[in-house]
Coordinates of C-alpha atoms in Angstrom, one line a residue:
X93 CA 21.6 -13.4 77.6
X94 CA 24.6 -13.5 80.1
X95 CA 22.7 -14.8 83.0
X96 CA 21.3 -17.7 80.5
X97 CA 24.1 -18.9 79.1
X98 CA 26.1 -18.7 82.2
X99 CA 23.1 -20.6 84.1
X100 CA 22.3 -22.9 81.6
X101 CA 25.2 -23.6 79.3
X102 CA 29.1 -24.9 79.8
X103 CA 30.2 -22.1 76.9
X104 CA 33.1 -19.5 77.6
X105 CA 33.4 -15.7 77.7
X106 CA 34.9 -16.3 73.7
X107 CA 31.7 -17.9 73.2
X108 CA 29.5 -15.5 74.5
X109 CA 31.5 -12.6 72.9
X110 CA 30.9 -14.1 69.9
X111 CA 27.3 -14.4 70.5
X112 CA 27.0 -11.4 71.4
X113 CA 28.7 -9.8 67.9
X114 CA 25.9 -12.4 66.2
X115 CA 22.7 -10.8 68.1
X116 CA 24.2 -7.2 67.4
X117 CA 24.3 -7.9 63.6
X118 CA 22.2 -10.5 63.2
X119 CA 18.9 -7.4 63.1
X120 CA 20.4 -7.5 58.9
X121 CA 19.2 -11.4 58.5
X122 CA 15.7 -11.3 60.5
X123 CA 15.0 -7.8 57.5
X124 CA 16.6 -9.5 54.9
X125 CA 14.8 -13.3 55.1
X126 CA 11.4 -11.4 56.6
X127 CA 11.3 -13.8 59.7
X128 CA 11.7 -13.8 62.9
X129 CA 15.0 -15.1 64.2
X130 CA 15.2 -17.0 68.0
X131 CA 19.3 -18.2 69.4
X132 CA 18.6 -21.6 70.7
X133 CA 21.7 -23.0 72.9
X134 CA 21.9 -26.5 74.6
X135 CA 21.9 -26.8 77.8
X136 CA 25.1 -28.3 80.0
X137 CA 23.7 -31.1 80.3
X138 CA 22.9 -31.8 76.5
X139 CA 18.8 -32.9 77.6
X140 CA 17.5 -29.1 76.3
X141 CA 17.4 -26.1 74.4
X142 CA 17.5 -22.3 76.2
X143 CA 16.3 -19.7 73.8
X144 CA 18.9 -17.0 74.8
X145 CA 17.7 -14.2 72.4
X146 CA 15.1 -13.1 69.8
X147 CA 15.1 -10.6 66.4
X148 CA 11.7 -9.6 65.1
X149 CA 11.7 -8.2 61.1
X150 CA 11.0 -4.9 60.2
X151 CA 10.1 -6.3 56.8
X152 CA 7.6 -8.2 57.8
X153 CA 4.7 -9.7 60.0
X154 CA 5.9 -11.6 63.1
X155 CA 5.6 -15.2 63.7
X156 CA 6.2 -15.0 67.6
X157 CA 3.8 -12.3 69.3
X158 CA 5.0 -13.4 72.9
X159 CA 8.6 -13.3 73.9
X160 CA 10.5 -16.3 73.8
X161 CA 13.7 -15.6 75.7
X162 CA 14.2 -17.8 78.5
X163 CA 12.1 -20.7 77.4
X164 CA 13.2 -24.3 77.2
X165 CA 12.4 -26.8 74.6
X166 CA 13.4 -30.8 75.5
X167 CA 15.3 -31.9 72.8
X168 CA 13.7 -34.7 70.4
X169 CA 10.9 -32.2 70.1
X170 CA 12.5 -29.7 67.4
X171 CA 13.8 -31.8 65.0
X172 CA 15.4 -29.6 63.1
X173 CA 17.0 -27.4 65.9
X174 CA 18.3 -31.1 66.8
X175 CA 19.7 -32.0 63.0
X176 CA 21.0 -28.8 62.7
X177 CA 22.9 -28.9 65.6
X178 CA 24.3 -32.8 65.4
X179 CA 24.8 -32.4 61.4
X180 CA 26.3 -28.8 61.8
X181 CA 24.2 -27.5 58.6
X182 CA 21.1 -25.6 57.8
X183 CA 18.0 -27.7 57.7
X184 CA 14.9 -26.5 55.8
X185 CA 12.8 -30.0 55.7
X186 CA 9.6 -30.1 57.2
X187 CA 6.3 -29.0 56.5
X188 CA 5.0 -25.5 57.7
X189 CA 4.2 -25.4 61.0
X190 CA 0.5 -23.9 62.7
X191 CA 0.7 -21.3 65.5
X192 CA -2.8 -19.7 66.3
X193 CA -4.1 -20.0 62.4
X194 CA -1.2 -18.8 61.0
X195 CA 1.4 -21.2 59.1
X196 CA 5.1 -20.5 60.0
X197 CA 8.0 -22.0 57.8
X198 CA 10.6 -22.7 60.1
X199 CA 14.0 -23.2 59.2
X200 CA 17.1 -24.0 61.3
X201 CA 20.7 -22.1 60.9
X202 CA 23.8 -23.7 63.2
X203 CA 26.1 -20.6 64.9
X204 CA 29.7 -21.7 64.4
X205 CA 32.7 -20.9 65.6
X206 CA 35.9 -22.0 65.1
X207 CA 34.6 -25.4 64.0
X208 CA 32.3 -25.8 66.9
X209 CA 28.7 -25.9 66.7
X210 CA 27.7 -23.3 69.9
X211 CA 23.8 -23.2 69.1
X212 CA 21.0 -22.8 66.4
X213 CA 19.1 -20.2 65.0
X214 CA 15.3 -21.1 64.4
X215 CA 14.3 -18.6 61.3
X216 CA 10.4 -18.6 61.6
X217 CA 8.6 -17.1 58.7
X218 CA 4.9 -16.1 58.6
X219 CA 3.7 -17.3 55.5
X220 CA 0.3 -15.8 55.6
X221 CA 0.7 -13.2 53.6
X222 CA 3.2 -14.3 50.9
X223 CA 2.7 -13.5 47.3
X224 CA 4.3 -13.7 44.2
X225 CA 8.2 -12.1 45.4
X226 CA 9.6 -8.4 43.4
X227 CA 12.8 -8.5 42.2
X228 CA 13.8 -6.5 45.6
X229 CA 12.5 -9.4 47.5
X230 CA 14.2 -12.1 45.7
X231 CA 17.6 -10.8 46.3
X232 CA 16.7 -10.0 50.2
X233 CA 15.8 -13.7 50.1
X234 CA 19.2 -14.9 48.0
X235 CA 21.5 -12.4 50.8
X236 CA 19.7 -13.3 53.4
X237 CA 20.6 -17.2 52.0
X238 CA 23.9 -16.1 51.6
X239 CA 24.4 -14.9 55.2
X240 CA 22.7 -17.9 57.0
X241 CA 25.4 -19.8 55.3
X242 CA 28.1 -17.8 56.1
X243 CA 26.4 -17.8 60.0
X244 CA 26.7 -21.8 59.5
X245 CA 30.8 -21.5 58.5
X246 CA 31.5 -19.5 61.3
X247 CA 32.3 -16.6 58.7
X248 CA 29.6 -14.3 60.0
X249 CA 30.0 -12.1 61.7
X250 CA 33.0 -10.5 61.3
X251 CA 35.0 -10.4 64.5
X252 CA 37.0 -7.4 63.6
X253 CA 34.5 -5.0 63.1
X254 CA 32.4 -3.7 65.7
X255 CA 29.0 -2.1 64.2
X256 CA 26.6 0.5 66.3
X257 CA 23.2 -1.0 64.8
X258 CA 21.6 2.6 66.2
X259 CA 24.1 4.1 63.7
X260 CA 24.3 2.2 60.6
X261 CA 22.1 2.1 57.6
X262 CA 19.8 -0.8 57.5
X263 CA 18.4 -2.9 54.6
X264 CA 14.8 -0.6 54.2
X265 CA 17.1 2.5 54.4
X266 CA 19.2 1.7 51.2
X267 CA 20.1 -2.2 49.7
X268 CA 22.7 -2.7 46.7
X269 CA 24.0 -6.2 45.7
X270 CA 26.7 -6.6 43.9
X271 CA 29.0 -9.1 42.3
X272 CA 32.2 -10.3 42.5
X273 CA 33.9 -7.2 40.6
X274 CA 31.9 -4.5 42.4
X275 CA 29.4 -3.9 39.5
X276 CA 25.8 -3.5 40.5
X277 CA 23.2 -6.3 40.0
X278 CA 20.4 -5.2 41.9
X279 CA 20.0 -1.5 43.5
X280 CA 17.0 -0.8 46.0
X281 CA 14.5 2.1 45.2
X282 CA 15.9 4.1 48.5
X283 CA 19.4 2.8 47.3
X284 CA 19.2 4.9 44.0
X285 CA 17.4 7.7 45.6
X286 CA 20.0 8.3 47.5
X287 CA 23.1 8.3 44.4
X288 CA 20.5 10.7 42.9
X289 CA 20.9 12.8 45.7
X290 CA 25.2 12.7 45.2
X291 CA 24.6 13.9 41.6
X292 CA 23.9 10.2 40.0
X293 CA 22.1 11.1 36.8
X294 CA 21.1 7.8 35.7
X295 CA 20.6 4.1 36.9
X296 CA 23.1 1.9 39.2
X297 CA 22.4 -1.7 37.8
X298 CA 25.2 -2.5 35.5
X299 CA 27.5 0.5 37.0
X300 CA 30.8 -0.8 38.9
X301 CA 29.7 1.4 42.5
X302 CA 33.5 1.6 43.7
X303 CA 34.2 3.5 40.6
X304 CA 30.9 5.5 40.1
X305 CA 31.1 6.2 43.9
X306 CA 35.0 7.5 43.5
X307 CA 33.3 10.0 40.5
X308 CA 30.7 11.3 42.4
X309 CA 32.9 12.2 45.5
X310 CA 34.5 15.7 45.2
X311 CA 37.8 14.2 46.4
X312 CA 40.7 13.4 43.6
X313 CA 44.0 11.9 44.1
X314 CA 45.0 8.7 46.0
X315 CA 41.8 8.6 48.4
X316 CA 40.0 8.0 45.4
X317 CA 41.9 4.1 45.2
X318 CA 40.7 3.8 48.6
X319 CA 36.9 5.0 48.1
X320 CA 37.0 2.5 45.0
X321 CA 38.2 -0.3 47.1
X322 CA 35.6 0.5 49.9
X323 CA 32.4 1.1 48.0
X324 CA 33.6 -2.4 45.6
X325 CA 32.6 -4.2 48.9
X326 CA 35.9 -6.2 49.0
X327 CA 36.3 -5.9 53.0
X328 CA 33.7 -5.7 55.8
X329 CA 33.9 -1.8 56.0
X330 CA 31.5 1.4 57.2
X331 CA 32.1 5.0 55.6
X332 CA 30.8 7.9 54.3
X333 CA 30.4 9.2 51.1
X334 CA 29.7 13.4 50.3
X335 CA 29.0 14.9 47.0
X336 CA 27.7 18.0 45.8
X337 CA 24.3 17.3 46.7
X338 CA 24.3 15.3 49.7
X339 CA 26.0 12.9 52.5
X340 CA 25.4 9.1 52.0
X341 CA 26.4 6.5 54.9
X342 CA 27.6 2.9 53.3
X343 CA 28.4 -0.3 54.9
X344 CA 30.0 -3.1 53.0
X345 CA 29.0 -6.6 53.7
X346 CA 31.4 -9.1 51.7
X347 CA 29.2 -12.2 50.9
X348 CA 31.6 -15.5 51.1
X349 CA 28.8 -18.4 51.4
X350 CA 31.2 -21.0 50.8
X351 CA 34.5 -19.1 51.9
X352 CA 34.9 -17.7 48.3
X353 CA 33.9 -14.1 47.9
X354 CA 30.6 -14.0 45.1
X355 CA 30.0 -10.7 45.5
X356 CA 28.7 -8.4 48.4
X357 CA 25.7 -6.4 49.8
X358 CA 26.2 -2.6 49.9
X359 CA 24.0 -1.5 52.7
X360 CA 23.0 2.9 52.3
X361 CA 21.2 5.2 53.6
X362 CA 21.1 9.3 52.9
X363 CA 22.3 11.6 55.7
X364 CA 22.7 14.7 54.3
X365 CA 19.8 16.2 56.8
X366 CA 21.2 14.4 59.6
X367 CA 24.8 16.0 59.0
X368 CA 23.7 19.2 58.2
X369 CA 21.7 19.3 61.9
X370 CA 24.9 18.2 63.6
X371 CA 27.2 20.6 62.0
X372 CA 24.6 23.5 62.6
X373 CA 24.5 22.6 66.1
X374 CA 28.6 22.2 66.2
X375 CA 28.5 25.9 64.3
X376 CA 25.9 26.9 67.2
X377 CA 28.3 25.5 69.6
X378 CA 31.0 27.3 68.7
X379 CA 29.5 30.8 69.0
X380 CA 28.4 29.9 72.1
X381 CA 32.3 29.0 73.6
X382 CA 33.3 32.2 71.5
X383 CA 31.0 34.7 73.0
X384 CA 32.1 32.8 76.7
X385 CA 35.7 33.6 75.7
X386 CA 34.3 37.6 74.6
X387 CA 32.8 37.9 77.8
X388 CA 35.8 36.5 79.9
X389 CA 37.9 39.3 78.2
X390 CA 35.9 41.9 78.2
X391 CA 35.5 41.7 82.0
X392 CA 38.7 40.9 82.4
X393 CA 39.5 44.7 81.1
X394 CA 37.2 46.0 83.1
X395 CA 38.6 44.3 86.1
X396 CA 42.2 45.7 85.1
X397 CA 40.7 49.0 84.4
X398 CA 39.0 48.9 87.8
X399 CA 42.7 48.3 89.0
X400 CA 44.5 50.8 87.3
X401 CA 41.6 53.8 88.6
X402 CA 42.5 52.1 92.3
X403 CA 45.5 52.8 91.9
X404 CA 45.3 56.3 91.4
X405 CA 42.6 57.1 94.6
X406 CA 43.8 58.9 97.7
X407 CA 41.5 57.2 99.6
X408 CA 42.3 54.3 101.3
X409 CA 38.1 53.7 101.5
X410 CA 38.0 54.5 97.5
X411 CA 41.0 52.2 96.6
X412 CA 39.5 49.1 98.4
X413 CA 35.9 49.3 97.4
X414 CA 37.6 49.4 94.1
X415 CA 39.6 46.2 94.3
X416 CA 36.5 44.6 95.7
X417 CA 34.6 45.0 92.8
X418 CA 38.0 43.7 91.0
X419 CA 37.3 41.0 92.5
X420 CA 33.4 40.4 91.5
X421 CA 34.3 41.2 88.3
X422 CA 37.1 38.2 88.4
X423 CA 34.8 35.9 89.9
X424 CA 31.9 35.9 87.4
X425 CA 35.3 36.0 84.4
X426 CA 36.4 32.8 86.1
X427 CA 32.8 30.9 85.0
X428 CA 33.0 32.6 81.7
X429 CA 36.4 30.9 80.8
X430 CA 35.2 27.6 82.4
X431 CA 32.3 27.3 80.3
X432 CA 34.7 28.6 77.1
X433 CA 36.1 25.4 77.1
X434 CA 33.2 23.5 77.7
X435 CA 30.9 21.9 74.9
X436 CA 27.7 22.6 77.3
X437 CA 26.6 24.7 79.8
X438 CA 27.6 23.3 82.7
X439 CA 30.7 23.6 84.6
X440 CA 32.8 21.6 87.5
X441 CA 32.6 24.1 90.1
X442 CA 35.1 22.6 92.5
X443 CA 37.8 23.8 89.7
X444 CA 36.0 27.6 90.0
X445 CA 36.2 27.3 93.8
X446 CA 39.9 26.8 94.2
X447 CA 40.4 30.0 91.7
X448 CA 38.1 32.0 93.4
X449 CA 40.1 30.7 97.3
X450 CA 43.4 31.7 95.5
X451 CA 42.1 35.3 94.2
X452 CA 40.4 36.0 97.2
X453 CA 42.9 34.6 99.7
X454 CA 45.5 37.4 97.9
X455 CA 44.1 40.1 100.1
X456 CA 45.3 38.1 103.5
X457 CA 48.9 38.5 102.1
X458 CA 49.6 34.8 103.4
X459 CA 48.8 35.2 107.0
X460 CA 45.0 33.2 106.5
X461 CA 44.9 30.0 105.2
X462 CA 42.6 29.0 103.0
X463 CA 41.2 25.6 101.5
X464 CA 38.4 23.3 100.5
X465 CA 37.1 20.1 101.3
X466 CA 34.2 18.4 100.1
X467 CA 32.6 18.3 96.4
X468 CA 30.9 21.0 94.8
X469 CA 30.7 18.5 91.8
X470 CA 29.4 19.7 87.9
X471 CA 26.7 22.4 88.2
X472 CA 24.6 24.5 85.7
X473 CA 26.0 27.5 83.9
X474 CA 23.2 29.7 86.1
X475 CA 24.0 28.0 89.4
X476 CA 27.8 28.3 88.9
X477 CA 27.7 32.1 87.9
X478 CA 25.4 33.7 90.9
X479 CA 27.6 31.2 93.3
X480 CA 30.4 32.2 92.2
X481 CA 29.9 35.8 93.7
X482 CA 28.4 34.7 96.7
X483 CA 31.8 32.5 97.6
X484 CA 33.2 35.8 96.5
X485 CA 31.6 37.9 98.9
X486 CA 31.2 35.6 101.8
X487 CA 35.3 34.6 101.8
X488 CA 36.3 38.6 101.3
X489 CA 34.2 39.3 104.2
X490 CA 35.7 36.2 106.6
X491 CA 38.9 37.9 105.6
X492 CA 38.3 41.6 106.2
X493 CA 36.1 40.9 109.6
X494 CA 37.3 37.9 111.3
X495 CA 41.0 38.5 111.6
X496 CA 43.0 41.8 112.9
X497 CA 46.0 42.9 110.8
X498 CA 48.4 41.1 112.5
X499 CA 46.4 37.6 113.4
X500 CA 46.4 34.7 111.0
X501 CA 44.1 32.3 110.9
X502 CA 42.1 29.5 108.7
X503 CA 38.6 29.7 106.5
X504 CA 37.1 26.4 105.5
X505 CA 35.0 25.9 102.8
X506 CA 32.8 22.7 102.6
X507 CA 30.4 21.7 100.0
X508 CA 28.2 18.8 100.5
X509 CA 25.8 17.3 97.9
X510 CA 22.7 15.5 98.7
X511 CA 19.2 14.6 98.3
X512 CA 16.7 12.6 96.4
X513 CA 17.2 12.2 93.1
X514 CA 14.8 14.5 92.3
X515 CA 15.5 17.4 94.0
X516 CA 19.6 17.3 94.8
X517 CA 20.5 20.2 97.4
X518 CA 23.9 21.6 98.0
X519 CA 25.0 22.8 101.5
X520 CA 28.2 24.9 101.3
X521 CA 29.5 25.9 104.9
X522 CA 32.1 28.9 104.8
X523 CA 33.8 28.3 108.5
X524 CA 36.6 30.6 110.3
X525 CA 38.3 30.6 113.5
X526 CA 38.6 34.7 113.7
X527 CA 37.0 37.1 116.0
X528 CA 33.4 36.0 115.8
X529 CA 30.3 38.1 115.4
X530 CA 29.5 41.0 117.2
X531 CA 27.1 41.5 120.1
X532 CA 23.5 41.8 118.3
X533 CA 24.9 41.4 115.0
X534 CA 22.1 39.9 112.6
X535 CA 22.7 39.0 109.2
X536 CA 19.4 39.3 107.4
X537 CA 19.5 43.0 108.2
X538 CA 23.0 44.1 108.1
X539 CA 23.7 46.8 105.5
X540 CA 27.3 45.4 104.6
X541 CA 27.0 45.7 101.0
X542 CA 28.7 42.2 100.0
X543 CA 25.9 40.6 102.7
X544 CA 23.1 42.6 100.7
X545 CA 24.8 40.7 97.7
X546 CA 24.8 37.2 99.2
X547 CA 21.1 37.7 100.3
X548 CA 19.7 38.4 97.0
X549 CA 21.5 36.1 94.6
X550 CA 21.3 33.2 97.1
X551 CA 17.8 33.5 97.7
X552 CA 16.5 35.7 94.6
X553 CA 18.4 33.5 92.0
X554 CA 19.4 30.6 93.6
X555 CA 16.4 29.8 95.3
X556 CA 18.4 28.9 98.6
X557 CA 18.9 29.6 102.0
X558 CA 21.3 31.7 103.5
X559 CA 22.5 31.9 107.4
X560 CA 25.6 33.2 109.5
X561 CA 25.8 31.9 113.1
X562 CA 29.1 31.9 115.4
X563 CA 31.2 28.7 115.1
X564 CA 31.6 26.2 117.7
X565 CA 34.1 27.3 119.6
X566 CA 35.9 30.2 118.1
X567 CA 34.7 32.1 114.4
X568 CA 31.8 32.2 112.4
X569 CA 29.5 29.7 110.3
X570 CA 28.2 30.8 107.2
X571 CA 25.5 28.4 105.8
X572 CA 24.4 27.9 102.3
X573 CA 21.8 25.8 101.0
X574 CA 20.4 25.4 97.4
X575 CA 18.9 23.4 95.2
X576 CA 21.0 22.3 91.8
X577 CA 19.9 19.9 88.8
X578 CA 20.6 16.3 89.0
X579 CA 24.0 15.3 86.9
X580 CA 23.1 13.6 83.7

């Protein structure tokens, strides 16, 4: 609809904002009149019509089955589009009209705002299969009335309230009209369905629903006054209602045809399933941060066990291997209280990366300098775990091997993402300037235990690569390659 009215039409951003808030409510009058609905806007220079959007009904057969967005009409040859939009009111004259056997009552609605006329709404009804109208169709038919001409005074729709059409009820989930003191004149079948699932033990019609609402909510006190007002219809408002038997959703529609309120149009629908999935799943969610946050503290005491028995060995062998595993232990803790905090399972590693620099880098007692560049980005709770030990490992061992006790240094770590999108591979490269490897060394068969580590969680669990080459220069190059998930 932007590109149209921009490429066709003089009107503002306020006008197409406002157009905009009519085509995301405007799903309401194509149910509620069973018609089709098509925005028709003159063209700059006056000579035309663009149709700029189209509503089918849910209620109903369609009168259009091709799309009609983008076409142009001269004008002169839709009389009505024409006397609606030069008279500035609905126009219903005319006989019907013949599309492809069918005959189509057309109808033609101006779209007002602030007392200008910015287009027409053509409402095209399929008349083949009408019959003699229910009592549930005849007051669609009156609402539906009621909104065109609130459409037609610019007082539709309502500018101050945003609506998520996904989210609220329609008119086949729940319909109640009432008038202009909030009692009930017309409740739909699903409508009373769903007060018989708060606790309603009778019928709506004749009931004032602000106050029979306000009895069947468990609340008491001064919200009640509020819930009263609400459910009355007396302002364009969306809430919630829960009783002892269910959740119902309820948007007020005030209905001011000729700028005097008459009454309004309750719109329901029941989502006590719906709720009851969503707080299972926030319940399930929950438990799922809690046992993160267990499993952080629990290897967190063993990690501070781990210390305390280092600190009582002799050996100077014992006492390290020790704080190495202190370490492992602290690196797979660090993605446990990541993904404590997290509503899903994935994590941003670049976040674990710098913790597990800094815990790692504590062994060079300041004389190797640490740091990252690149992105490691948000990655899967089963990616971030195994690499987590592996950046472990592969930093400890730069640390212990590359630099004598007195030489300082630096260790690098890159990440770099890339790809397709379907298959997105991340290269880490662990870099130092230390002593380099030594003569005939080969990684894929030395028996360090951190390398048997990095071996078989990068290419057991993490499906990657793994290589260690000397740097250019002066050092060593470890490379990691592996494949993560695409970010959603």
């Amino acid at each position: 609809m932007n590109d149209l009215v921009r490429q066709h039409t003089d009107l503002g951003e306020t006008d197409l904002e406002w157009l905009h808030l009519l085509v995301s409510e405007w799903q309401l009058l194509s149910d509620l009149s069973f018609a089709d609905l098509v925005l028709w806007v003159p063209t700059r220079d006056g000579t035309r019509y663009v149709s700029v959007a189209q509503m089918r009904p849910n209620t109903g057969p369609t009168s259009y089955q091709d799309d009609m967005v983008g076409h142009m009409v001269p004008r002169g040859r839709r009389p009505l589009l024409d006397a609606a939009l030069d008279e500035g009111r609905i126009v219903r004259e005319g006989d019907p009209e013949w599309r492809e056997e069918v005959p189509v009552r057309v109808e033609s609605i101006p779209v007002r705002r602030e007392g200008r006329v910015l287009g027409v709404i053509a409402r095209n009804t399929n008349l083949l299969t009408v019959r003699t109208p229910s009592r549930l169709e005849l007051t669609y038919l009156q609402s539906a009335s009621d909104l065109a001409q609130m459409i037609a005074a610019g007082a539709f729709p309502f500018p101050d309230q945003q609506v998520d059409m996904d989210a609220s009820p329609r008119v086949g989930d729940g319909l109640v009209r009432l008038d202009a003191d909030g009692v009930v004149q017309y409740a739909s079948p699903n409508g009373l369905s769903a007060y018989h699932r708060l606790g309603l033990a009778s019928d709506l019609v004749g009931q004032h629903l602000g106050g029979i609402t306000a009895e069947l909510a468990p609340s008491r006190g001064p919200v009640d006054e509020a819930l009263v007002k609400l459910a009355s219809g007396y302002a364009p408002r969306e809430f919630e209602v829960e009783g002892a038997g269910g959740v119902i959703q309820l948007r007020a529609i005030p209905l001011k045809p000729k700028g005097v309120r008459i009454g309004s149009l309750v719109l329901l629908r029941d989502v006590t399933e719906l709720r009851r999935r969503e707080r299972e799943l926030i319940t399930k969610d929950a438990t799922i941060r809690e046992i993160h946050h267990r499993v952080k503290n629990n290897l967190q005491t063993v990690a501070a066990l781990l210390r305390l028995q280092a600190r009582r060995m002799d050996s100077p062998q014992g006492r390290e291997a020790l704080n190495e595993a202190v370490r492992r232990v602290g690196s797979i803790a660090i993605v446990h209280e990541t993904l404590s905090q997290n509503l899903d399972e994935r994590v941003d590693f670049d976040e674990i990366a710098d913790r597990v620099i800094a815990m790692v880098a504590e062994i060079s007692t300041g004389r190797v300098t640490c740091r990252r560049t690149g992105r490691f980005g948000i990655l899967e709770a089963e990616v971030a775990t195994p690499l987590a030990m592996v950046l472990t490992e592969v930093l400890q061992n730069a640390l212990e091997h590359a630099f004598g006790l007195a030489e300082s240094g630096t260790v690098e770590v890159s990440a770099v993402c890339g790809g397709s999108s379907a298959e997105r591979r991340l290269l880490i490269t662990v870099q130092d300037d230390g002593c380099g490897l030594p003569e005939g060394f080969d990684p894929q068969s030395a028996g360090n235990l951190g390398l048997q580590i990095v071996r078989t969680l990068v290419e057991g669990e993490l499906n990657g690569t793994f290589g260690m080459v000397p740097a250019a220069g002066r050092g060593t190059q470890v490379i990691l390659d592996i494949p993560v998930r695409s970010e959603k």
